Short mmCIF file of C-alpha atoms in Angstrom, two decimals:
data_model
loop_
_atom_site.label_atom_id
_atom_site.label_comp_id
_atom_site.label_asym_id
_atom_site.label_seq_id
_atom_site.Cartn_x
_atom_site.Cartn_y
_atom_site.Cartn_z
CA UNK T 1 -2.43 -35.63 1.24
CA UNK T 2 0.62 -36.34 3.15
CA UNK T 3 2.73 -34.13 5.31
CA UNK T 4 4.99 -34.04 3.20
CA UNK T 5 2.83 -31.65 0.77
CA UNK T 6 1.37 -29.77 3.61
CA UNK T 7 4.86 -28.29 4.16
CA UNK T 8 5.13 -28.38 0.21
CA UNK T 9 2.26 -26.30 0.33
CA UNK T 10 3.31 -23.98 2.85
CA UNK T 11 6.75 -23.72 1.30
CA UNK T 12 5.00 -22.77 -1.84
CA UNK T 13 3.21 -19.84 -0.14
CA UNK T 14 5.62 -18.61 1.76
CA UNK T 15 8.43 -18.34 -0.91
CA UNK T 16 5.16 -16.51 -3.53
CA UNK T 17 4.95 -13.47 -0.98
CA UNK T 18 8.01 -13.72 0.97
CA UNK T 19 9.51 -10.89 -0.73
CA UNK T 20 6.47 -8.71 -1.14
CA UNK T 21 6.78 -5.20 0.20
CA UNK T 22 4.38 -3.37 2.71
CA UNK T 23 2.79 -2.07 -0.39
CA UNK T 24 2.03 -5.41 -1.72
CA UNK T 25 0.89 -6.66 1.31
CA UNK T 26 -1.85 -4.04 1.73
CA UNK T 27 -5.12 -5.80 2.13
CA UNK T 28 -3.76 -9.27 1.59
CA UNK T 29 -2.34 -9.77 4.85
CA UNK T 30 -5.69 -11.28 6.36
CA UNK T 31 -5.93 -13.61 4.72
CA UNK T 32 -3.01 -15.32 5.47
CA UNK T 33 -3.65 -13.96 8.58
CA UNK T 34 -6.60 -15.98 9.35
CA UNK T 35 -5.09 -19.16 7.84
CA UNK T 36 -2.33 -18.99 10.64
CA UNK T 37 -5.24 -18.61 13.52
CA UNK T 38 -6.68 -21.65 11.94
CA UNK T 39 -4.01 -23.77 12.02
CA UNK T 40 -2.80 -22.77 15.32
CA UNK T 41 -6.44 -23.38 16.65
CA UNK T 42 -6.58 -26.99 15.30
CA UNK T 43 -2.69 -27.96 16.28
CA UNK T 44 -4.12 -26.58 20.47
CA UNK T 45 -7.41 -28.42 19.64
CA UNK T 46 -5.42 -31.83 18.75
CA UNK T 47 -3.50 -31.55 22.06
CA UNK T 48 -6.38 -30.15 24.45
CA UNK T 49 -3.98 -27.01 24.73
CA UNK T 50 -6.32 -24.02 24.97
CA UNK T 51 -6.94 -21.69 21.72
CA UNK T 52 -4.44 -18.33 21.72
CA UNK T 53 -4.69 -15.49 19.67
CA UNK T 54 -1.94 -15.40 17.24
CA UNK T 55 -0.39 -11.59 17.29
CA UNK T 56 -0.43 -10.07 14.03
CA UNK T 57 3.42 -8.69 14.17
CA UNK T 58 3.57 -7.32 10.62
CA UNK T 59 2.70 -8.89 7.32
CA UNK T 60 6.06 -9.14 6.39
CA UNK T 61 6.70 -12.02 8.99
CA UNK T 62 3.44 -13.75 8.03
CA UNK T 63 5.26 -16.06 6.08
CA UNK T 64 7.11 -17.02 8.99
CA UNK T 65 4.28 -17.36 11.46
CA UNK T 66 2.87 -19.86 8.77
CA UNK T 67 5.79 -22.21 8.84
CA UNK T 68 5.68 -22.04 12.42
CA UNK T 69 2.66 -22.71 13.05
CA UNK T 70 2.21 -25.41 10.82
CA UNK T 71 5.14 -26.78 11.79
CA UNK T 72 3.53 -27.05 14.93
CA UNK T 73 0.46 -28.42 13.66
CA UNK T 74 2.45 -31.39 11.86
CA UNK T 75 3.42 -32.18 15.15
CA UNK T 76 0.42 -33.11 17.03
CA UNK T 77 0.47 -36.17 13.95
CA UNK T 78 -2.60 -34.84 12.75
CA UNK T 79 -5.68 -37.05 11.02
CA UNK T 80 -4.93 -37.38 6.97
CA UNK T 81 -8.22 -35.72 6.63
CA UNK T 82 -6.89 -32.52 8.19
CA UNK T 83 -3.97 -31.89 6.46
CA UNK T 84 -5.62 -32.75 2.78
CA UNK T 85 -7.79 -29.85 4.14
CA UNK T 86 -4.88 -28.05 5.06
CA UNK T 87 -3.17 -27.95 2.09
CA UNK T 88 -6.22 -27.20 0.07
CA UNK T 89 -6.68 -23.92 1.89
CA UNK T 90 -2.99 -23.38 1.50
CA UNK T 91 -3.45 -24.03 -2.59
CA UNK T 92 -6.56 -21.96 -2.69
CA UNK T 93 -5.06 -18.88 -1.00
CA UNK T 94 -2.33 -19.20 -3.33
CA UNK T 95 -4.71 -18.65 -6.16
CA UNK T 96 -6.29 -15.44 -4.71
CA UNK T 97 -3.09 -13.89 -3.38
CA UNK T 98 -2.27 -11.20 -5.99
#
């Protein structure tokens, strides 16, 4: 996959639970969560910066963080392998978000 449908992907996610409420959010917000750490550990592995936590601000800006971070991933010019992966895990959490 391209980058193009990484961000596609991304886009996708963001705009299914960027309106959720707090409620809606209740035990969903990990795993997006976790997706974000993810991505943010692979964009500092690409460019030897070291691993960070990402803080966990509120769900409601998890959205946000995604873009973000994978807007910084899609910077480092990752491998095509990675962001096929990428935007598999992206589709896949779509499908189990509820």
């Amino acid at each position: 996959m391209s980058i193009e449908q990484l961000t596609r992907a991304v886009d996708l996610l963001a705009n299914q639970v960027g309106h959720w409420t707090p409620a809606r959010w209740r035990d969903q917000g990990d795993q997006v969560h976790k997706l974000v750490q993810r991505f943010a550990d692979q964009a500092a592995d690409l460019t030897g910066a070291p691993r960070r936590d990402v803080p966990r601000l509120s769900d409601l800006a998890l959205p946000d963080q995604l873009k973000v971070v994978v807007a910084d991933l899609v910077a480092t010019s990752p491998p095509h392998e990675l962001t096929t992966a990428a935007a598999e895990e992206i589709a896949a959490l779509r499908h189990t978000l509820t």
